[in-house]
Amino acid sequence: MSNSITFNVTDPVLAMQVAELIARYEGKSTNPQTEPQPTEGNEPLVGITNGRRVEVPHGEQLWHNYLGTDLHATVENGMIRFGDKIYDSPSKAALVAGLTVNKSCNTPNGYKWWNVKRDGKWIPIEKLAK
């Protein structure tokens, strides 16, 4: 039985990046590139979404429910740890997390996908944008 992954990406560079992420996830990567490593210290995750700056503190727990499966990650020195891997962007971590549940997961926007807990409620990271 073969698994297949289908996604529709019109940007060829993004398509190559997604294909490489999938290959790395499946252990078939031909790219000798090393995985990102967290730096020493307690750096926050910092990014831009919708033209506004987002900052998520080091150690912050992230959550998303995808197709009934709870997925958890942690901000670690400016990057995101999902499982035993570190990702340098919320979207890369979200894609890999989604692929663990559904092999045909579309490329998600990590700032909309991952949620943080504020005042007892889970909200998307993008809501932290200033």
Short mmCIF file of N, CA and C in Angstrom, two decimals:
data_model
loop_
_atom_site.label_atom_id
_atom_site.label_comp_id
_atom_site.label_asym_id
_atom_site.label_seq_id
_atom_site.Cartn_x
_atom_site.Cartn_y
_atom_site.Cartn_z
N MET A 1 0.85 -1.18 0.00
CA MET A 1 0.00 0.00 0.00
C MET A 1 0.88 1.23 0.00
N SER A 2 0.64 2.14 -0.90
CA SER A 2 1.47 3.34 -0.94
C SER A 2 0.68 4.54 -0.42
N ASN A 3 1.41 5.41 0.25
CA ASN A 3 0.82 6.66 0.71
C ASN A 3 1.11 7.72 -0.32
N SER A 4 0.17 8.60 -0.55
CA SER A 4 0.44 9.70 -1.46
C SER A 4 0.08 11.00 -0.78
N ILE A 5 0.80 12.02 -1.18
CA ILE A 5 0.57 13.34 -0.63
C ILE A 5 0.23 14.26 -1.79
N THR A 6 -0.85 15.00 -1.65
CA THR A 6 -1.27 15.92 -2.69
C THR A 6 -1.38 17.31 -2.10
N PHE A 7 -0.76 18.28 -2.75
CA PHE A 7 -0.92 19.66 -2.35
C PHE A 7 -0.82 20.52 -3.60
N ASN A 8 -1.45 21.68 -3.54
CA ASN A 8 -1.46 22.58 -4.68
C ASN A 8 -0.79 23.88 -4.27
N VAL A 9 0.43 24.06 -4.74
CA VAL A 9 1.18 25.27 -4.44
C VAL A 9 1.61 25.87 -5.77
N THR A 10 1.27 27.13 -6.01
CA THR A 10 1.59 27.75 -7.30
C THR A 10 2.99 28.35 -7.33
N ASP A 11 3.57 28.64 -6.19
CA ASP A 11 4.92 29.19 -6.12
C ASP A 11 5.92 28.04 -6.20
N PRO A 12 6.75 27.96 -7.26
CA PRO A 12 7.65 26.81 -7.41
C PRO A 12 8.69 26.70 -6.30
N VAL A 13 9.16 27.82 -5.77
CA VAL A 13 10.14 27.76 -4.68
C VAL A 13 9.48 27.18 -3.43
N LEU A 14 8.28 27.64 -3.12
CA LEU A 14 7.55 27.12 -1.98
C LEU A 14 7.25 25.63 -2.18
N ALA A 15 6.89 25.25 -3.39
CA ALA A 15 6.61 23.84 -3.68
C ALA A 15 7.83 22.98 -3.40
N MET A 16 9.02 23.45 -3.78
CA MET A 16 10.24 22.71 -3.52
C MET A 16 10.51 22.60 -2.03
N GLN A 17 10.27 23.71 -1.30
CA GLN A 17 10.48 23.70 0.14
C GLN A 17 9.53 22.73 0.83
N VAL A 18 8.28 22.72 0.40
CA VAL A 18 7.29 21.80 0.98
C VAL A 18 7.68 20.36 0.68
N ALA A 19 8.07 20.10 -0.57
CA ALA A 19 8.47 18.74 -0.94
C ALA A 19 9.67 18.28 -0.11
N GLU A 20 10.63 19.17 0.13
CA GLU A 20 11.79 18.82 0.94
C GLU A 20 11.38 18.56 2.39
N LEU A 21 10.47 19.36 2.92
CA LEU A 21 9.98 19.13 4.29
C LEU A 21 9.31 17.77 4.40
N ILE A 22 8.52 17.43 3.41
CA ILE A 22 7.84 16.13 3.42
C ILE A 22 8.87 15.01 3.36
N ALA A 23 9.85 15.16 2.47
CA ALA A 23 10.90 14.14 2.34
C ALA A 23 11.66 13.99 3.66
N ARG A 24 11.98 15.12 4.31
CA ARG A 24 12.68 15.05 5.60
C ARG A 24 11.81 14.36 6.64
N TYR A 25 10.53 14.67 6.64
CA TYR A 25 9.60 14.06 7.59
C TYR A 25 9.57 12.54 7.38
N GLU A 26 9.60 12.12 6.13
CA GLU A 26 9.53 10.70 5.81
C GLU A 26 10.90 10.03 5.84
N GLY A 27 11.95 10.79 6.15
CA GLY A 27 13.29 10.21 6.23
C GLY A 27 13.92 9.95 4.88
N LYS A 28 13.46 10.64 3.84
CA LYS A 28 13.95 10.40 2.48
C LYS A 28 14.64 11.62 1.88
N SER A 29 15.03 12.54 2.69
CA SER A 29 15.62 13.78 2.20
C SER A 29 16.94 13.52 1.48
N THR A 30 17.12 14.21 0.35
CA THR A 30 18.39 14.15 -0.37
C THR A 30 19.22 15.38 -0.08
N ASN A 31 18.66 16.29 0.69
CA ASN A 31 19.34 17.53 1.03
C ASN A 31 20.17 17.32 2.29
N PRO A 32 21.49 17.50 2.22
CA PRO A 32 22.32 17.27 3.40
C PRO A 32 22.23 18.38 4.45
N GLN A 33 21.35 19.34 4.23
CA GLN A 33 21.19 20.47 5.14
C GLN A 33 20.91 19.96 6.56
N THR A 34 21.56 20.58 7.52
CA THR A 34 21.34 20.18 8.91
C THR A 34 20.10 20.87 9.45
N GLU A 35 19.54 20.27 10.48
CA GLU A 35 18.35 20.85 11.10
C GLU A 35 18.72 22.10 11.88
N PRO A 36 17.79 23.06 11.97
CA PRO A 36 18.05 24.23 12.80
C PRO A 36 18.24 23.81 14.25
N GLN A 37 19.11 24.49 14.93
CA GLN A 37 19.36 24.19 16.34
C GLN A 37 19.01 25.42 17.17
N PRO A 38 18.35 25.22 18.31
CA PRO A 38 18.05 26.38 19.15
C PRO A 38 19.34 26.97 19.69
N THR A 39 19.32 28.27 19.87
CA THR A 39 20.47 28.95 20.44
C THR A 39 20.42 28.83 21.95
N GLU A 40 21.51 29.19 22.59
CA GLU A 40 21.52 29.21 24.04
C GLU A 40 20.70 30.41 24.51
N GLY A 41 20.06 30.28 25.63
CA GLY A 41 19.32 31.40 26.20
C GLY A 41 17.83 31.15 26.15
N ASN A 42 17.09 32.21 26.33
CA ASN A 42 15.63 32.14 26.39
C ASN A 42 14.99 33.10 25.40
N GLU A 43 15.40 32.99 24.15
CA GLU A 43 14.90 33.90 23.12
C GLU A 43 13.43 33.61 22.80
N PRO A 44 12.63 34.67 22.57
CA PRO A 44 11.24 34.46 22.15
C PRO A 44 11.19 34.13 20.66
N LEU A 45 10.08 33.56 20.22
CA LEU A 45 9.80 33.40 18.80
C LEU A 45 9.32 34.76 18.32
N VAL A 46 9.96 35.29 17.30
CA VAL A 46 9.59 36.61 16.78
C VAL A 46 9.33 36.46 15.29
N GLY A 47 8.24 37.04 14.82
CA GLY A 47 7.92 36.98 13.40
C GLY A 47 7.00 38.10 13.00
N ILE A 48 6.66 38.10 11.72
CA ILE A 48 5.75 39.11 11.17
C ILE A 48 4.58 38.38 10.53
N THR A 49 3.37 38.78 10.86
CA THR A 49 2.18 38.26 10.20
C THR A 49 1.25 39.43 9.93
N ASN A 50 0.71 39.47 8.73
CA ASN A 50 -0.16 40.57 8.30
C ASN A 50 0.49 41.92 8.54
N GLY A 51 1.82 41.98 8.34
CA GLY A 51 2.54 43.24 8.48
C GLY A 51 2.76 43.70 9.91
N ARG A 52 2.41 42.86 10.87
CA ARG A 52 2.57 43.24 12.28
C ARG A 52 3.47 42.25 12.99
N ARG A 53 4.20 42.74 13.97
CA ARG A 53 5.17 41.93 14.72
C ARG A 53 4.47 41.03 15.73
N VAL A 54 4.93 39.79 15.81
CA VAL A 54 4.41 38.82 16.77
C VAL A 54 5.59 38.33 17.61
N GLU A 55 5.39 38.24 18.90
CA GLU A 55 6.41 37.71 19.78
C GLU A 55 5.76 36.72 20.74
N VAL A 56 6.33 35.50 20.77
CA VAL A 56 5.83 34.46 21.67
C VAL A 56 6.99 34.08 22.60
N PRO A 57 6.80 34.19 23.90
CA PRO A 57 7.89 33.95 24.84
C PRO A 57 8.46 32.54 24.80
N HIS A 58 9.74 32.44 25.11
CA HIS A 58 10.42 31.15 25.26
C HIS A 58 9.66 30.31 26.29
N GLY A 59 9.49 29.04 26.00
CA GLY A 59 8.81 28.13 26.91
C GLY A 59 7.31 28.07 26.74
N GLU A 60 6.76 28.96 25.92
CA GLU A 60 5.31 28.99 25.70
C GLU A 60 4.84 27.69 25.05
N GLN A 61 3.76 27.15 25.57
CA GLN A 61 3.16 25.93 25.00
C GLN A 61 2.23 26.33 23.86
N LEU A 62 2.31 25.59 22.76
CA LEU A 62 1.46 25.82 21.60
C LEU A 62 0.54 24.61 21.43
N TRP A 63 -0.65 24.84 20.87
CA TRP A 63 -1.62 23.76 20.70
C TRP A 63 -2.43 24.00 19.44
N HIS A 64 -2.84 22.89 18.82
CA HIS A 64 -3.79 22.94 17.71
C HIS A 64 -4.53 21.62 17.67
N ASN A 65 -5.82 21.66 17.41
CA ASN A 65 -6.60 20.45 17.22
C ASN A 65 -6.85 20.30 15.73
N TYR A 66 -6.28 19.25 15.15
CA TYR A 66 -6.42 19.00 13.71
C TYR A 66 -7.12 17.68 13.50
N LEU A 67 -8.29 17.74 12.91
CA LEU A 67 -9.09 16.55 12.62
C LEU A 67 -9.30 15.69 13.87
N GLY A 68 -9.52 16.36 15.00
CA GLY A 68 -9.80 15.66 16.25
C GLY A 68 -8.57 15.23 17.03
N THR A 69 -7.38 15.54 16.52
CA THR A 69 -6.14 15.17 17.20
C THR A 69 -5.49 16.40 17.80
N ASP A 70 -5.22 16.37 19.10
CA ASP A 70 -4.53 17.47 19.76
C ASP A 70 -3.04 17.39 19.46
N LEU A 71 -2.49 18.49 18.98
CA LEU A 71 -1.07 18.58 18.65
C LEU A 71 -0.45 19.64 19.55
N HIS A 72 0.71 19.33 20.12
CA HIS A 72 1.36 20.24 21.05
C HIS A 72 2.79 20.52 20.60
N ALA A 73 3.22 21.75 20.82
CA ALA A 73 4.59 22.16 20.50
C ALA A 73 5.01 23.16 21.58
N THR A 74 6.30 23.52 21.56
CA THR A 74 6.84 24.45 22.55
C THR A 74 7.76 25.44 21.85
N VAL A 75 7.69 26.70 22.25
CA VAL A 75 8.65 27.70 21.77
C VAL A 75 9.94 27.48 22.54
N GLU A 76 11.02 27.32 21.78
CA GLU A 76 12.31 27.01 22.39
C GLU A 76 13.39 27.89 21.75
N ASN A 77 13.81 28.89 22.49
CA ASN A 77 14.88 29.78 22.03
C ASN A 77 14.66 30.31 20.62
N GLY A 78 13.47 30.85 20.38
CA GLY A 78 13.15 31.49 19.11
C GLY A 78 12.71 30.53 18.02
N MET A 79 12.59 29.25 18.32
CA MET A 79 12.15 28.26 17.35
C MET A 79 11.03 27.43 17.96
N ILE A 80 10.51 26.48 17.19
CA ILE A 80 9.41 25.66 17.68
C ILE A 80 9.83 24.20 17.70
N ARG A 81 9.63 23.57 18.85
CA ARG A 81 9.90 22.14 18.97
C ARG A 81 8.57 21.41 18.86
N PHE A 82 8.49 20.54 17.86
CA PHE A 82 7.35 19.63 17.73
C PHE A 82 7.93 18.23 17.71
N GLY A 83 7.50 17.42 18.66
CA GLY A 83 8.09 16.08 18.80
C GLY A 83 9.55 16.23 19.17
N ASP A 84 10.41 15.53 18.47
CA ASP A 84 11.84 15.60 18.78
C ASP A 84 12.61 16.46 17.79
N LYS A 85 11.89 17.27 17.02
CA LYS A 85 12.54 18.12 16.01
C LYS A 85 12.29 19.60 16.31
N ILE A 86 13.22 20.42 15.82
CA ILE A 86 13.14 21.88 15.97
C ILE A 86 12.86 22.49 14.60
N TYR A 87 11.97 23.45 14.55
CA TYR A 87 11.62 24.12 13.29
C TYR A 87 11.83 25.62 13.45
N ASP A 88 12.32 26.25 12.38
CA ASP A 88 12.63 27.68 12.47
C ASP A 88 11.46 28.57 12.07
N SER A 89 10.29 27.99 11.82
CA SER A 89 9.11 28.82 11.55
C SER A 89 7.85 28.10 12.02
N PRO A 90 6.84 28.86 12.43
CA PRO A 90 5.58 28.24 12.85
C PRO A 90 4.93 27.43 11.72
N SER A 91 5.07 27.89 10.48
CA SER A 91 4.44 27.19 9.36
C SER A 91 5.10 25.84 9.08
N LYS A 92 6.41 25.77 9.17
CA LYS A 92 7.09 24.48 8.98
C LYS A 92 6.66 23.50 10.06
N ALA A 93 6.62 23.96 11.30
CA ALA A 93 6.20 23.09 12.40
C ALA A 93 4.74 22.67 12.23
N ALA A 94 3.90 23.58 11.77
CA ALA A 94 2.49 23.27 11.55
C ALA A 94 2.31 22.24 10.43
N LEU A 95 3.07 22.38 9.35
CA LEU A 95 2.97 21.43 8.25
C LEU A 95 3.35 20.03 8.71
N VAL A 96 4.47 19.91 9.40
CA VAL A 96 4.91 18.60 9.86
C VAL A 96 3.90 18.03 10.86
N ALA A 97 3.39 18.88 11.76
CA ALA A 97 2.39 18.42 12.72
C ALA A 97 1.14 17.92 11.98
N GLY A 98 0.70 18.67 11.00
CA GLY A 98 -0.48 18.26 10.23
C GLY A 98 -0.25 16.95 9.49
N LEU A 99 0.95 16.76 8.96
CA LEU A 99 1.26 15.54 8.22
C LEU A 99 1.27 14.30 9.12
N THR A 100 1.47 14.51 10.42
CA THR A 100 1.43 13.35 11.33
C THR A 100 0.00 12.82 11.46
N VAL A 101 -0.98 13.68 11.15
CA VAL A 101 -2.38 13.30 11.26
C VAL A 101 -2.96 12.92 9.91
N ASN A 102 -2.61 13.70 8.87
CA ASN A 102 -3.21 13.53 7.55
C ASN A 102 -2.14 13.79 6.49
N LYS A 103 -1.80 12.78 5.72
CA LYS A 103 -0.74 12.90 4.71
C LYS A 103 -1.08 13.88 3.60
N SER A 104 -2.31 14.34 3.51
CA SER A 104 -2.65 15.33 2.49
C SER A 104 -2.93 16.69 3.10
N CYS A 105 -2.30 16.95 4.24
CA CYS A 105 -2.45 18.25 4.91
C CYS A 105 -1.97 19.37 3.98
N ASN A 106 -2.75 20.42 3.86
CA ASN A 106 -2.33 21.60 3.09
C ASN A 106 -1.32 22.39 3.88
N THR A 107 -0.57 23.22 3.17
CA THR A 107 0.42 24.05 3.83
C THR A 107 -0.29 25.11 4.68
N PRO A 108 -0.22 24.97 6.01
CA PRO A 108 -0.92 25.93 6.87
C PRO A 108 -0.08 27.18 7.15
N ASN A 109 -0.76 28.26 7.50
CA ASN A 109 -0.10 29.45 8.02
C ASN A 109 0.09 29.21 9.51
N GLY A 110 1.33 29.03 9.94
CA GLY A 110 1.61 28.70 11.33
C GLY A 110 1.12 29.71 12.34
N TYR A 111 1.04 30.98 11.93
CA TYR A 111 0.57 32.01 12.85
C TYR A 111 -0.93 31.89 13.10
N LYS A 112 -1.66 31.29 12.16
CA LYS A 112 -3.09 31.05 12.34
C LYS A 112 -3.33 29.67 12.94
N TRP A 113 -2.46 28.72 12.63
CA TRP A 113 -2.60 27.32 13.06
C TRP A 113 -2.36 27.14 14.55
N TRP A 114 -1.18 27.59 15.03
CA TRP A 114 -0.80 27.36 16.43
C TRP A 114 -1.51 28.34 17.34
N ASN A 115 -1.92 27.85 18.49
CA ASN A 115 -2.61 28.65 19.49
C ASN A 115 -1.79 28.72 20.77
N VAL A 116 -1.95 29.84 21.48
CA VAL A 116 -1.36 30.02 22.80
C VAL A 116 -2.49 30.28 23.79
N LYS A 117 -2.25 29.97 25.04
CA LYS A 117 -3.28 30.17 26.05
C LYS A 117 -3.15 31.55 26.67
N ARG A 118 -4.23 32.30 26.63
CA ARG A 118 -4.30 33.62 27.23
C ARG A 118 -5.63 33.74 27.98
N ASP A 119 -5.55 34.12 29.24
CA ASP A 119 -6.75 34.28 30.07
C ASP A 119 -7.63 33.03 30.03
N GLY A 120 -6.99 31.86 30.05
CA GLY A 120 -7.73 30.60 30.09
C GLY A 120 -8.29 30.13 28.77
N LYS A 121 -8.02 30.87 27.67
CA LYS A 121 -8.55 30.48 26.36
C LYS A 121 -7.41 30.36 25.36
N TRP A 122 -7.55 29.41 24.43
CA TRP A 122 -6.56 29.23 23.36
C TRP A 122 -6.88 30.20 22.23
N ILE A 123 -5.88 30.99 21.83
CA ILE A 123 -6.05 31.93 20.73
C ILE A 123 -4.90 31.75 19.72
N PRO A 124 -5.15 32.03 18.44
CA PRO A 124 -4.08 31.91 17.45
C PRO A 124 -2.93 32.87 17.76
N ILE A 125 -1.71 32.43 17.45
CA ILE A 125 -0.53 33.29 17.64
C ILE A 125 -0.72 34.64 16.98
N GLU A 126 -1.35 34.66 15.79
CA GLU A 126 -1.51 35.92 15.06
C GLU A 126 -2.25 36.99 15.86
N LYS A 127 -3.06 36.56 16.84
CA LYS A 127 -3.79 37.53 17.67
C LYS A 127 -2.86 38.29 18.62
N LEU A 128 -1.62 37.81 18.76
CA LEU A 128 -0.64 38.51 19.60
C LEU A 128 0.07 39.64 18.85
N ALA A 129 -0.23 39.76 17.54
CA ALA A 129 0.46 40.75 16.70
C ALA A 129 0.16 42.16 17.18
N LYS A 130 1.24 42.97 17.15
CA LYS A 130 1.10 44.38 17.59
C LYS A 130 1.45 45.30 16.46
#
